[in-house]
Short mmCIF file of C-alpha atoms and ligand atoms in Angstrom, two decimals:
data_model
loop_
_atom_site.label_atom_id
_atom_site.label_comp_id
_atom_site.label_asym_id
_atom_site.label_seq_id
_atom_site.Cartn_x
_atom_site.Cartn_y
_atom_site.Cartn_z
CA MET A 1 -7.70 12.43 -31.95
CA LYS A 2 -8.06 14.97 -29.29
CA HIS A 3 -11.81 13.86 -28.55
CA SER A 4 -10.52 9.96 -27.96
CA THR A 5 -7.66 11.20 -25.68
CA VAL A 6 -10.38 13.06 -23.64
CA THR A 7 -12.73 10.21 -23.51
CA ARG A 8 -9.98 7.70 -22.36
CA TRP A 9 -9.13 10.28 -19.53
CA VAL A 10 -12.36 10.50 -18.44
CA SER A 11 -12.96 6.73 -18.49
CA ILE A 12 -9.63 6.32 -16.55
CA GLY A 13 -11.12 8.98 -13.86
CA LEU A 14 -14.33 6.92 -13.79
CA ALA A 15 -12.71 3.45 -13.00
CA GLY A 16 -10.78 5.28 -10.07
CA LEU A 17 -14.04 6.44 -8.73
CA LEU A 18 -15.46 3.24 -8.99
CA LEU A 19 -12.37 1.47 -7.58
CA ALA A 20 -11.24 3.71 -5.13
CA PRO A 21 -14.16 2.41 -2.48
CA LEU A 22 -12.97 -1.10 -3.21
CA ALA A 23 -9.33 -0.44 -2.41
CA SER A 24 -10.31 1.11 0.86
CA GLN A 25 -12.61 -1.42 2.11
CA ALA A 26 -11.65 -4.11 5.01
CA SER A 27 -7.73 -3.67 4.67
CA SER A 28 -7.32 -4.24 8.15
CA SER A 29 -8.75 -7.57 8.15
CA LEU A 30 -6.71 -8.15 5.05
CA ALA A 31 -3.49 -7.08 6.94
CA VAL A 32 -4.48 -9.87 9.45
CA GLU A 33 -5.44 -12.36 6.86
CA MET A 34 -1.99 -11.86 5.11
CA GLY A 35 0.31 -12.23 8.64
CA CYS A 36 1.48 -8.66 8.34
CA TYR A 37 0.51 -8.12 12.18
CA ASN A 38 2.86 -11.00 12.86
CA CYS A 39 5.91 -8.01 12.54
CA HIS A 40 4.14 -4.96 12.43
CA GLY A 41 1.56 -5.21 15.52
CA ALA A 42 1.45 -3.25 18.70
CA TYR A 43 4.90 -5.21 19.82
CA PRO A 44 6.62 -5.13 16.42
CA ARG A 45 8.95 -7.72 15.88
CA GLY A 46 12.52 -7.27 15.25
CA ASP A 47 13.22 -3.71 13.62
CA ALA A 48 9.53 -3.88 11.86
CA PRO A 49 7.89 -0.47 12.78
CA SER A 50 4.28 -0.61 14.11
CA PHE A 51 1.55 0.02 11.24
CA GLU A 52 0.75 2.66 13.76
CA ARG A 53 4.18 4.53 12.98
CA LEU A 54 4.07 3.39 9.37
CA SER A 55 0.74 5.15 8.97
CA VAL A 56 2.05 8.40 10.33
CA ARG A 57 5.05 7.93 7.82
CA PHE A 58 2.94 7.38 4.87
CA GLU A 59 0.31 10.09 5.78
CA LYS A 60 2.61 12.53 3.68
CA ARG A 61 1.32 10.58 0.56
CA ARG A 62 -2.39 11.03 1.06
CA GLY A 63 -4.10 12.03 -1.91
CA ASP A 64 -0.93 11.72 -3.98
CA ALA A 65 -1.51 8.74 -6.08
CA ALA A 66 2.06 8.63 -7.65
CA ALA A 67 3.52 8.49 -4.25
CA GLU A 68 1.67 6.13 -3.15
CA GLN A 69 2.30 3.76 -6.02
CA HIS A 70 5.87 4.31 -5.43
CA ALA A 71 5.42 3.12 -1.88
CA VAL A 72 3.70 0.05 -3.55
CA GLU A 73 6.73 -0.59 -5.60
CA GLU A 74 9.06 0.17 -2.82
CA LEU A 75 7.19 -2.69 -0.85
CA LEU A 76 7.10 -5.41 -3.66
CA ARG A 77 10.82 -5.03 -4.73
CA GLY A 78 11.99 -5.43 -1.14
CA GLU A 79 15.34 -4.41 0.39
CA PRO A 80 18.70 -5.25 -1.36
CA LEU A 81 20.08 -6.99 1.99
CA GLN A 82 16.74 -7.85 3.88
CA HIS A 83 14.41 -10.29 2.35
CA ILE A 84 10.83 -10.20 3.71
CA PRO A 85 8.82 -12.49 1.76
CA ALA A 86 5.74 -11.38 3.14
CA HIS A 87 6.18 -8.30 1.30
CA GLU A 88 7.58 -9.58 -1.81
CA HIS A 89 5.03 -12.48 -2.31
CA LEU A 90 2.15 -10.25 -2.35
CA SER A 91 0.55 -9.74 -5.64
CA PRO A 92 0.45 -5.98 -6.86
CA GLU A 93 -3.17 -5.30 -6.27
CA THR A 94 -3.02 -6.93 -2.56
CA ALA A 95 -0.08 -4.43 -1.97
CA GLN A 96 -1.71 -1.67 -3.34
CA ARG A 97 -4.96 -2.04 -0.84
CA LEU A 98 -2.66 -2.54 1.89
CA ILE A 99 -0.47 0.96 1.06
CA HIS A 100 -3.54 2.42 0.42
CA TRP A 101 -4.78 1.67 3.93
CA LEU A 102 -1.73 2.68 5.62
CA VAL A 103 -1.83 6.03 3.60
CA GLU A 104 -5.21 6.72 5.07
CA GLY A 105 -4.51 6.27 8.59
CA ALA A 106 -4.63 2.33 8.70
CA LYS A 107 -8.21 2.19 10.50
C1 LIG B 1 8.70 -11.34 9.06
C2 LIG B 1 8.43 -9.85 9.24
C3 LIG B 1 7.53 -9.12 8.57
C4 LIG B 1 6.13 -9.36 7.85
C5 LIG B 1 5.49 -10.65 8.24
C6 LIG B 1 5.81 -8.13 7.45
N1 LIG B 1 6.64 -7.07 7.37
FE1 LIG B 1 6.42 -5.38 6.55
N2 LIG B 1 8.47 -4.77 7.16
C7 LIG B 1 9.22 -5.80 8.23
C8 LIG B 1 10.52 -5.26 8.36
C9 LIG B 1 11.78 -5.66 9.31
C10 LIG B 1 10.41 -3.44 7.90
C11 LIG B 1 11.54 -2.73 7.85
C12 LIG B 1 12.42 -3.02 6.60
C13 LIG B 1 12.95 -1.63 6.21
O1 LIG B 1 12.66 -0.84 5.98
O2 LIG B 1 14.35 -1.86 6.01
C14 LIG B 1 9.41 -3.93 7.06
C15 LIG B 1 8.65 -2.50 6.65
C16 LIG B 1 7.56 -2.27 5.90
C17 LIG B 1 7.07 -1.23 5.37
C18 LIG B 1 7.79 0.06 5.07
C19 LIG B 1 8.51 -0.07 3.77
C20 LIG B 1 9.05 1.29 3.65
O3 LIG B 1 9.11 1.73 2.33
O4 LIG B 1 9.79 1.82 4.22
C21 LIG B 1 5.69 -1.53 4.86
C22 LIG B 1 4.87 -0.58 4.01
C23 LIG B 1 5.37 -2.79 5.03
N3 LIG B 1 6.27 -3.40 5.76
C24 LIG B 1 4.18 -3.37 5.35
C25 LIG B 1 3.77 -4.93 5.29
C26 LIG B 1 2.66 -5.72 4.85
C27 LIG B 1 1.43 -4.81 4.28
C28 LIG B 1 3.06 -6.60 5.35
C29 LIG B 1 1.68 -7.66 5.33
C30 LIG B 1 1.53 -8.30 4.22
C31 LIG B 1 4.12 -6.70 5.99
N4 LIG B 1 4.73 -5.75 5.92
C32 LIG B 1 4.55 -8.07 6.75
C33 LIG B 1 9.10 -7.01 8.46
C34 LIG B 1 7.67 -7.77 8.06
#
């Protein structure tokens, strides 16, 4: 029993190592593609924070997978009084890549 638990964690760890470089790849072009810059660009629209400001705010989560995941869930869930379809219609995988990009400094 114990052995299989260890094996499982090791394979989860390995999968993480293999997926990490994928997650950080070309996410700024993904953000362009997904229309995020329409509201979060250098001249943000309405009360949308610029990605520059968001990445400063998200920096605290760097290296903390649970905190990063929490941000992904918040983005997908949306605000109770303010629906932003561009957020809520993201696939979990795309949302994860975009949040990871922000947490890593939005470069
Ligand atoms: C129609 C305009 C619009 C578009 C398009 C848009 N956003 Fe937003 N976004 C907002 C606004 C407005 C807020 C501030 C909402 C709030 O925090 O109450 C926000 C907040 C955020 C936040 C902060 C959420 C938090 O926890 O405070 C993140 C992260 C974010 N957007 C990511 C994205 C990404 C990634 C995309 C592209 C898929 C995107 N947004 C597209 C308007 C937009």
